[in-house]
Tab-separated table of C-alpha atoms in Angstrom:
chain	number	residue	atom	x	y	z
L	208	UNK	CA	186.730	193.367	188.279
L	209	UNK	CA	186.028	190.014	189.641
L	210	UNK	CA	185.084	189.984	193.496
L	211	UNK	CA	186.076	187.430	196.094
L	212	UNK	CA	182.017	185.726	195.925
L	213	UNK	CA	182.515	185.914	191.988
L	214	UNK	CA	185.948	183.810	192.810
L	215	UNK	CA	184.244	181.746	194.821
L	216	UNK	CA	181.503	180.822	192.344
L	217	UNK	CA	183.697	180.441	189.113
L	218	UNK	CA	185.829	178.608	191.350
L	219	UNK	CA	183.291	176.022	192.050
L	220	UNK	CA	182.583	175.652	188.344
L	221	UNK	CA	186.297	174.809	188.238
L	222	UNK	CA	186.207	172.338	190.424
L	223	UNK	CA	183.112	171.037	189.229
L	224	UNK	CA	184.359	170.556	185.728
L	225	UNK	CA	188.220	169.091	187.345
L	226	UNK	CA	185.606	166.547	189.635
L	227	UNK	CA	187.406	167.558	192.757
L	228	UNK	CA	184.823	166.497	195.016
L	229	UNK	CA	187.056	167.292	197.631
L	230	UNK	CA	187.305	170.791	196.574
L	231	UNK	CA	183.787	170.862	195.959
L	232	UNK	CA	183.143	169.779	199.362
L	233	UNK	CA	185.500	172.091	201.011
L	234	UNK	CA	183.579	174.785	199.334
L	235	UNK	CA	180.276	174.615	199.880
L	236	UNK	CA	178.214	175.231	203.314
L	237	UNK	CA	176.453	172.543	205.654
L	238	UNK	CA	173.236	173.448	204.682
L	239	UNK	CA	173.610	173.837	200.926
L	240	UNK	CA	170.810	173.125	198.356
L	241	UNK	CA	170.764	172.475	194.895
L	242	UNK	CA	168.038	173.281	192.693
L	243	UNK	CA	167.553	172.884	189.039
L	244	UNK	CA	164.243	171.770	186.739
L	245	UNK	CA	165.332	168.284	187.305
L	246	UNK	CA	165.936	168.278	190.931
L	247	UNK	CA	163.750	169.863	193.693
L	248	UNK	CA	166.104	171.644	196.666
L	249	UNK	CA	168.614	168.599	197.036
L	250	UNK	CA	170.837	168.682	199.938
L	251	UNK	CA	174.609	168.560	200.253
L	252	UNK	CA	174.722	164.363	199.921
L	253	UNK	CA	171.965	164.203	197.267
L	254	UNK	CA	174.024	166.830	194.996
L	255	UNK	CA	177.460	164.844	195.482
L	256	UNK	CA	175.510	161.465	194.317
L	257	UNK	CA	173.095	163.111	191.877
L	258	UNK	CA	174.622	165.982	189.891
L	259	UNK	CA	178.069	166.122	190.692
L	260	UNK	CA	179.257	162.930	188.910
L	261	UNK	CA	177.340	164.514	185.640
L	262	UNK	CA	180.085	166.269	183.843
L	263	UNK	CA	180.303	163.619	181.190
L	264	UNK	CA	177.490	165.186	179.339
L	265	UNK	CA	179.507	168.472	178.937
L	266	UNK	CA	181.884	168.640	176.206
L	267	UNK	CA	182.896	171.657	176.710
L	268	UNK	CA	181.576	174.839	179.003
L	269	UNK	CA	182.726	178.606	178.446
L	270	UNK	CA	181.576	181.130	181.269
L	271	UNK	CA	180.072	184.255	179.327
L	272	UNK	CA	179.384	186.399	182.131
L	273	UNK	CA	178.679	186.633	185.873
L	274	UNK	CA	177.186	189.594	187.940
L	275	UNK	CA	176.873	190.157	191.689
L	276	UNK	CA	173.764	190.726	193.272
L	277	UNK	CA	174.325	191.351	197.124
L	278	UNK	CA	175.375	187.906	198.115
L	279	UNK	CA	173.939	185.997	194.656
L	280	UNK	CA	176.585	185.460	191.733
L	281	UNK	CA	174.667	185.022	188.516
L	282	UNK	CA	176.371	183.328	186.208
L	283	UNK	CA	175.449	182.739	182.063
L	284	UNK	CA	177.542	179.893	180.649
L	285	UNK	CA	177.498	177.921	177.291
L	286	UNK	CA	177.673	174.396	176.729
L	287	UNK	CA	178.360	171.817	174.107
L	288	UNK	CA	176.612	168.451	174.752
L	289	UNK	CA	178.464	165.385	174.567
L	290	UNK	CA	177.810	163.271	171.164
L	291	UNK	CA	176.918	166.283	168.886
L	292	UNK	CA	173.562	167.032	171.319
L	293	UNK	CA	173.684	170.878	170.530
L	294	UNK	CA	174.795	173.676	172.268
L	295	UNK	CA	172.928	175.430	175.147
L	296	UNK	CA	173.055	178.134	177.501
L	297	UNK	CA	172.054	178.276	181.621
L	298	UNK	CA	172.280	180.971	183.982
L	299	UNK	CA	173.134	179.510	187.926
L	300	UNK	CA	172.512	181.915	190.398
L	301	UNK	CA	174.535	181.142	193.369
L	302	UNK	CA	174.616	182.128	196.900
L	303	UNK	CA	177.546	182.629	198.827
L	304	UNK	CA	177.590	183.537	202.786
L	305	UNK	CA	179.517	186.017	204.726
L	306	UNK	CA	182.561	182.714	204.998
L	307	UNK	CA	182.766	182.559	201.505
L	308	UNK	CA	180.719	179.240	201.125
L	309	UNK	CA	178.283	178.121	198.401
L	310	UNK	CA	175.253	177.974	200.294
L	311	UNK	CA	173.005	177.437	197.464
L	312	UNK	CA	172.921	176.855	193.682
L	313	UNK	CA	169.839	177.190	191.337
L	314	UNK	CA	169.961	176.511	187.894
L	315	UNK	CA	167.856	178.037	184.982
L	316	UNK	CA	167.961	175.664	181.814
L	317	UNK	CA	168.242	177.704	178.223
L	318	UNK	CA	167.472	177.354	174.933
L	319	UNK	CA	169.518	176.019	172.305
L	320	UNK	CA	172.081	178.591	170.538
């Protein structure tokens, strides 16, 4: 059964993949933070300039599971690099608020499958 903060965080994947920064925007909170090996707590601004704009490198991405954990949405997803780079898998663990907002993202790189 898919809850209303699991929505919210496949939703964002949606929108991140469609680049509706709009949408994007509209869904995440004031004081969100991105995090990943690459980039160190980034606030709402750096995110939309830095890693937004990145979907390029995906050829395609296929969700394999997400889990709730109080207000975190973990979330395991493949991905096929652009230009034959392999195939890889992440888990994102996001956090949504009580007003259904991403408030933060943090992104754990895999291995290749």
């Amino acid at each position: 059964m898919t809850t209303s903060k699991t929505a919210t965080a496949l939703k964002f994947f949606e929108v991140y993949r469609a680049q509706d920064e709009a949408a994007a925007r509209s869904m995440v909170a004031p004081d969100f933070h991105f995090t990943s090996p690459r980039d160190d707590h980034l606030d709402v601004e750096r995110y939309f300039e830095i890693c937004f704009p990145t979907v390029e490198h995906f050829a395609s991405q296929t969700m394999m599971e997400a889990a709730e954990v109080g207000d975190t949405v973990l979330v395991r997803y493949e991905y096929e690099v652009t230009g034959g780079g392999g195939r890889f898998r992440n888990v994102e663990a996001l956090t949504i608020d009580d007003a259904g907002l991403v408030r933060e993202v943090e992104v754990y790189f895999g291995g290749e499958v």
